[in-house]
Structure formats: C-alpha cells, structure tokens
C-alpha cells in the first residue's frame, strides 16, 4: 500500500484524533529523525533494486521493534 504524505497524515490524524497540522509535524519529524539515524525511506521498486545489488544497510533487529 502506497500513500502520499497528505493521505498518511490524514489517516494518522483521524486515527489519533489529532489536528492535521500536528500530525504532519509529528510525521515529518519522525522521517527526519529516521534520515538522521541512517534509515532511508524508498519506494518498493527502489528497495528491491537496492536489495538485488546488495546495497542495503538495514538493522533488521531495529526494524522489528
């Protein structure tokens, strides 16, 4: 399932009974922190391409938390 940032924010805001702007700030802060921690968010096609080339650096233990 692929969602735009707007769709994701709307779903999170509705689910957690938050205003859209607050949900947007939380989501973008989380993505920024993930980038700073070395996690990169990519679409499935790009992920599969990187996986085939053996260029993924993912801590699978951290992803399972």
Phi, psi and omega in degrees: 000129181242129180236146171286165178300322179297315179295316179299314181298317179299315179297316180295316181299316180293316183296321184257008179055050179247158171288150183305313183299320179292316178299319179299315180297316180298312182297314181293325176297319179295314179298320178297315179297321177299318179295318179294330179276000177096004176270138180240132179266121180228161176284166186301319180300314179294320178302312181298321179297314179294323180296317179299322182279355180070029184256013179274137176238085185238131174274097185295331178295319180292326181289336183277350182291000000 
